[in-house]
Coordinates of C-alpha atoms in Angstrom, one line a residue:
M1332 CA 108.6 52.8 36.6
T1333 CA 106.7 53.2 40.2
V1334 CA 105.9 56.4 41.5
D1335 CA 107.6 54.9 44.8
A1336 CA 110.7 54.7 43.2
V1337 CA 110.4 58.2 41.9
S1338 CA 109.8 59.7 45.2
E1339 CA 112.7 57.6 46.5
F1340 CA 115.0 59.1 44.1
E1341 CA 113.8 62.7 44.6
A1342 CA 114.2 62.2 48.3
E1343 CA 117.8 61.9 47.7
R1344 CA 118.6 64.6 45.1
G1345 CA 119.4 67.5 47.2
R1346 CA 122.3 65.5 48.8
L1347 CA 123.3 64.3 45.1
M1348 CA 123.5 67.9 43.8
A1349 CA 125.6 69.2 46.8
V1350 CA 128.0 65.9 46.4
A1351 CA 128.0 66.6 42.8
Y1352 CA 128.2 70.3 43.5
R1353 CA 131.6 69.9 45.5
M1354 CA 133.1 67.4 43.0
L1355 CA 132.6 69.5 40.1
G1356 CA 132.4 73.1 40.8
S1357 CA 129.7 73.6 38.3
R1358 CA 125.8 73.7 39.0
S1359 CA 125.1 72.7 35.4
E1360 CA 127.6 69.6 35.2
A1361 CA 126.3 68.6 38.6
E1362 CA 122.8 68.6 37.3
D1363 CA 124.0 66.5 34.3
A1364 CA 125.7 64.1 37.0
V1365 CA 122.8 64.1 38.8
Q1366 CA 120.7 63.2 36.1
E1367 CA 122.8 60.4 35.0
T1368 CA 122.5 58.9 38.1
W1369 CA 118.9 58.8 37.7
L1370 CA 119.3 57.3 34.3
R1371 CA 121.4 54.4 35.7
Y1372 CA 119.1 53.9 38.7
A1373 CA 116.1 53.8 36.3
T1374 CA 117.7 51.2 34.1
A1375 CA 118.8 49.0 37.0
L1376 CA 115.2 48.9 38.6
R1377 CA 114.2 47.2 35.0
D1378 CA 117.0 44.4 35.5
P1379 CA 116.5 42.1 38.4
A1380 CA 119.8 41.2 39.0
A1381 CA 120.8 45.1 38.8
R1382 CA 117.8 45.9 40.8
A1383 CA 119.0 43.2 43.9
E1384 CA 122.3 45.1 44.3
V1385 CA 120.3 48.1 45.2
R1386 CA 120.6 47.0 48.9
H1387 CA 121.2 50.6 50.6
L1388 CA 119.5 53.3 48.3
G1389 CA 121.6 56.3 49.3
G1390 CA 124.8 54.4 49.4
W1391 CA 124.2 53.2 45.9
L1392 CA 123.1 56.5 44.4
T1393 CA 126.1 58.1 46.2
T1394 CA 128.6 55.7 44.9
T1395 CA 127.3 56.1 41.2
C1396 CA 127.2 59.7 41.0
A1397 CA 130.7 59.7 42.6
R1398 CA 131.8 57.7 39.7
I1399 CA 130.1 60.0 36.8
C1400 CA 131.5 63.3 38.3
L1401 CA 135.0 61.1 38.5
D1402 CA 134.8 60.7 34.8
L1403 CA 133.8 64.2 34.2
L1404 CA 136.7 65.2 36.6
R1405 CA 139.1 63.4 34.4
S1406 CA 137.8 65.0 31.4
A1407 CA 137.8 68.5 33.0
R1408 CA 141.4 68.5 33.8
V1409 CA 142.1 68.6 30.1
R1410 CA 139.7 71.5 29.1
R1411 CA 140.8 73.5 32.3
E1412 CA 144.5 73.1 31.0
T1413 CA 143.6 75.2 28.0
Y1414 CA 141.1 78.0 30.0
P1415 CA 141.9 81.3 29.1
G1416 CA 143.5 82.8 32.8
Q1417 CA 142.1 81.5 36.1
W1418 CA 139.4 79.4 36.5
L1419 CA 136.8 79.7 39.5
P1420 CA 133.8 77.6 39.9
E1421 CA 130.2 78.8 38.9
P1422 CA 128.9 80.4 41.7
L1423 CA 125.6 79.4 43.8
V1424 CA 124.1 83.0 44.4
T1425 CA 121.4 83.3 46.9
P1426 CA 120.1 87.0 48.0
L1427 CA 119.9 88.0 51.4
G1428 CA 116.8 87.5 52.8
A1429 CA 115.3 85.3 50.6
A1430 CA 112.3 83.2 51.6
P1431 CA 113.3 80.2 53.2
E1432 CA 111.4 76.5 53.1
P1433 CA 110.4 75.2 56.3
D1434 CA 113.9 73.8 57.1
G1435 CA 115.3 76.7 57.1
F1436 CA 117.1 76.9 54.1
A1437 CA 116.8 78.3 50.4
P1438 CA 114.1 76.3 48.0
D1439 CA 116.7 75.4 45.6
P1440 CA 118.1 72.0 46.4
A1441 CA 121.7 72.7 45.4
E1442 CA 121.7 76.0 47.0
R1443 CA 120.0 74.4 50.1
A1444 CA 122.7 71.9 50.3
V1445 CA 125.6 74.4 50.0
R1446 CA 124.1 76.6 52.4
R1447 CA 124.0 73.7 54.8
D1448 CA 127.4 72.7 54.8
Q1449 CA 128.8 76.4 54.9
L1450 CA 132.0 75.4 53.2
G1451 CA 132.4 78.6 50.8
T1452 CA 134.2 79.2 47.4
A1453 CA 137.5 78.7 49.3
L1454 CA 137.3 75.3 49.5
L1455 CA 136.4 75.0 45.9
V1456 CA 139.2 76.6 44.7
V1457 CA 141.5 74.7 46.6
L1458 CA 140.0 71.4 45.7
E1459 CA 141.4 72.5 42.1
R1460 CA 144.9 71.5 43.4
L1461 CA 143.5 67.9 43.5
T1462 CA 143.6 65.2 41.4
P1463 CA 140.3 63.6 40.5
E1464 CA 140.7 60.7 42.6
Q1465 CA 141.9 63.0 45.7
R1466 CA 138.7 65.0 45.2
V1467 CA 136.3 62.4 45.2
A1468 CA 137.8 61.0 48.3
F1469 CA 137.9 64.0 50.3
V1470 CA 134.6 65.3 49.4
L1471 CA 133.0 62.0 50.0
H1472 CA 134.8 61.6 53.2
D1473 CA 135.7 64.8 54.7
V1474 CA 132.5 66.6 54.0
F1475 CA 129.6 63.8 53.6
A1476 CA 131.3 61.3 55.9
V1477 CA 131.0 58.2 53.4
P1478 CA 132.9 55.2 54.7
F1479 CA 136.0 54.4 53.1
G1480 CA 134.7 51.2 51.7
Q1481 CA 132.4 53.0 49.9
I1482 CA 134.3 55.4 48.3
A1483 CA 136.4 52.5 47.4
E1484 CA 134.1 51.0 45.8
A1485 CA 133.4 54.4 43.4
L1486 CA 137.2 54.7 42.6
G1487 CA 137.8 51.1 41.9
T1488 CA 140.5 50.9 44.4
S1489 CA 140.9 49.3 48.2
P1490 CA 139.7 51.0 51.3
E1491 CA 143.1 51.7 52.2
A1492 CA 144.1 53.4 49.4
A1493 CA 141.0 55.6 49.6
R1494 CA 142.1 56.6 53.2
Q1495 CA 145.6 57.7 51.5
L1496 CA 143.7 59.6 48.9
A1497 CA 141.9 61.5 51.1
S1498 CA 144.7 62.3 53.8
R1499 CA 147.0 63.8 50.8
A1500 CA 143.8 65.6 49.9
R1501 CA 143.5 67.0 53.5
R1502 CA 146.8 68.0 53.3
A1503 CA 146.6 70.2 50.3
V1504 CA 143.5 71.7 51.5
N1505 CA 145.2 72.7 54.8
A1506 CA 148.2 73.8 53.2
P1507 CA 149.9 77.2 54.4
D1508 CA 149.2 79.0 51.0
A1509 CA 145.4 77.9 51.2
P1510 CA 143.1 80.3 51.6
R1511 CA 141.4 80.3 54.6
H1512 CA 137.6 80.4 55.5
T1513 CA 136.6 80.6 59.3
A1514 CA 134.1 83.3 60.0
D1515 CA 130.8 82.7 61.2
P1516 CA 128.4 85.1 59.5
A1517 CA 128.5 88.0 61.7
E1518 CA 132.5 88.3 61.2
Q1519 CA 131.8 88.1 57.6
R1520 CA 129.6 90.9 57.6
R1521 CA 131.8 93.2 59.3
V1522 CA 134.8 92.7 57.6
V1523 CA 132.9 92.6 54.3
S1524 CA 131.4 96.0 55.0
A1525 CA 134.7 97.3 56.0
F1526 CA 136.1 96.2 52.7
V1527 CA 133.1 97.9 51.3
A1528 CA 133.7 101.3 52.9
A1529 CA 137.3 101.1 52.1
T1530 CA 136.8 100.7 48.4
E1531 CA 134.3 103.1 48.3
S1532 CA 136.3 105.9 50.0
G1533 CA 139.6 105.3 48.1
D1534 CA 141.2 104.5 51.4
L1535 CA 144.3 102.5 50.6
A1536 CA 145.3 102.0 54.2
G1537 CA 141.8 100.8 55.2
L1538 CA 141.7 98.7 52.8
M1539 CA 145.2 97.2 53.6
Q1540 CA 143.7 96.7 57.3
V1541 CA 141.1 94.3 56.2
L1542 CA 143.3 92.1 54.2
A1543 CA 145.6 89.5 55.5
P1544 CA 149.2 90.0 54.3
D1545 CA 149.1 86.9 52.4
V1546 CA 145.7 87.6 50.6
V1547 CA 145.2 86.2 47.2
L1548 CA 142.8 87.4 44.5
I1549 CA 141.8 85.3 41.3
G1550 CA 139.4 86.4 38.9
D1551 CA 137.9 84.2 36.1
G1552 CA 136.9 86.2 32.8
G1553 CA 137.2 82.9 30.5
G1554 CA 138.0 84.9 27.6
H1555 CA 135.0 87.0 27.7
A1556 CA 135.8 89.7 30.3
P1557 CA 138.8 91.4 31.3
A1558 CA 140.7 89.7 34.4
A1559 CA 143.9 89.3 36.0
R1560 CA 145.3 86.1 33.8
N1561 CA 147.7 85.2 37.1
P1562 CA 146.7 85.1 40.8
I1563 CA 147.5 88.5 42.5
A1564 CA 149.1 87.9 45.9
G1565 CA 149.8 90.2 48.9
A1566 CA 147.6 93.2 50.6
D1567 CA 149.3 95.8 48.9
K1568 CA 148.9 94.8 45.4
V1569 CA 145.4 93.4 45.9
A1570 CA 144.4 96.8 47.7
R1571 CA 145.8 99.0 44.6
F1572 CA 144.3 96.6 42.1
T1573 CA 140.9 96.6 44.1
L1574 CA 140.8 100.3 44.0
G1575 CA 142.0 100.9 40.6
L1576 CA 139.1 98.8 39.1
F1577 CA 136.6 101.1 41.3
S1578 CA 138.4 104.2 40.4
Q1579 CA 138.1 103.5 36.6
A1580 CA 134.5 102.9 36.9
G1581 CA 134.1 106.4 38.4
R1582 CA 136.6 108.1 35.6
F1583 CA 134.6 106.6 32.8
G1584 CA 131.3 107.9 34.9
H1585 CA 130.0 104.3 35.2
R1586 CA 126.8 103.8 37.4
V1587 CA 127.8 101.0 39.8
R1588 CA 125.1 98.7 41.3
A1589 CA 126.0 96.2 43.9
R1590 CA 124.4 94.1 46.6
P1591 CA 125.3 91.8 49.3
V1592 CA 124.6 88.0 48.6
L1593 CA 125.1 84.5 49.7
V1594 CA 127.9 82.9 47.5
D1595 CA 128.1 79.4 47.8
G1596 CA 126.8 79.6 51.2
A1597 CA 129.1 82.6 52.6
L1598 CA 128.7 86.3 52.1
G1599 CA 129.8 88.3 49.1
L1600 CA 128.8 90.9 46.7
Q1601 CA 127.1 91.2 43.4
I1602 CA 128.1 93.6 41.1
E1603 CA 127.1 95.5 38.0
T1604 CA 128.5 98.2 36.0
S1605 CA 128.4 99.3 32.4
R1606 CA 131.2 98.9 30.1
P1607 CA 132.8 101.7 27.7
D1608 CA 131.2 99.6 25.0
G1609 CA 127.8 100.1 26.6
R1610 CA 127.3 96.6 27.9
M1611 CA 126.6 95.4 31.3
Q1612 CA 129.5 93.7 33.4
R1613 CA 128.1 91.5 35.9
L1614 CA 130.7 90.4 38.5
V1615 CA 129.9 88.1 41.7
T1616 CA 132.9 88.2 44.3
A1617 CA 133.1 85.6 46.9
F1618 CA 135.4 86.3 49.9
A1619 CA 137.6 84.1 52.6
V1620 CA 137.6 85.5 55.5
D1621 CA 139.8 84.2 58.6
G1622 CA 140.8 85.8 61.9
G1623 CA 139.2 89.2 61.1
R1624 CA 140.8 89.5 57.4
I1625 CA 140.2 88.7 53.8
T1626 CA 142.4 85.8 52.9
G1627 CA 141.2 85.2 49.5
I1628 CA 138.7 87.3 46.8
F1629 CA 137.3 85.4 43.9
N1630 CA 135.8 87.6 41.1
Q1631 CA 133.8 85.8 38.7
L1632 CA 133.1 87.5 35.6
N1633 CA 132.5 85.0 33.3
P1634 CA 129.3 85.7 31.9
D1635 CA 128.7 82.0 31.1
K1636 CA 129.2 81.2 34.6
L1637 CA 126.8 84.3 35.8
T1638 CA 123.5 83.0 33.5
R1639 CA 121.6 82.0 36.6
V1640 CA 122.1 85.1 38.5
A1641 CA 119.7 87.5 38.9
E1642 CA 120.0 91.1 37.9
I1643 CA 120.3 93.4 40.5
G1644 CA 117.2 95.9 41.2
A1645 CA 117.1 99.3 39.9
G1646 CA 117.2 100.9 43.2
D1647 CA 120.7 99.0 44.5
D1648 CA 123.5 101.3 43.9
W1649 CA 127.2 101.0 45.1
P1650 CA 127.9 101.3 48.1
Q1651 CA 125.2 98.7 49.1
R1652 CA 124.2 99.9 52.4
W1653 CA 124.1 97.1 55.2

């Protein structure tokens, strides 16, 4: 294995992480997929016949990584059918104001790639509706502009079939009931600030004004933390559920800490509070914002998916001042 080969792969790692994370919705699984891609590349380099097939390194690595992700997605569908309650992706959380690298993004390759495309948690949630083949075709073509010929190679099908898979996926992603996320950072800040203010004051009417009529709230406790087993839909139900959570914390005298963070590249909240048994409950909330209102709230409470999230500092108390 030459130094040049390692350097060439490392130059592609950030893109591969972005591809794998969008396909899998799990940072740990994405890392595993990229590592397996590296192992297959290293194996190919030791075989002259296999090495000859690597004509364009970026394309070869992307195709190989996509095949690995496709296998993982197929097995993941079986696991998620038995998952306790609702499933949400493992969030990539970046503190606001984190020191950027010279290219302007966070230092971690996965976080850097996610912040670059600014797609947010909402898309990852909608992608769960797709078949593994549709998800691979959509992510490769619509997010990363991979040609259909290369996608067909990854899927083991024809370019026309790959095109049809991406088209079906696109219709699902743009379905009327899919949470919409189109807001720029300034609008996200204004809307989430209003959400925090209304929640803090217990203002039901004010909270409903910031929620879209068809807003949906999804919570993932993974069987480890309390969360609604089914999505909660509609501004009135979501508002009352949200206020109920925070009023419950107040009744028990729990100290709540919170800070705004980037969740999958979009503005969200990290919240920590003490549970009745004395243990800390950590929550990462992602938002979908469209037309000045919140269309989706995604509460990640599963501690297994929050192990990489740094604790909130002692000086950050609810509500977080903006």
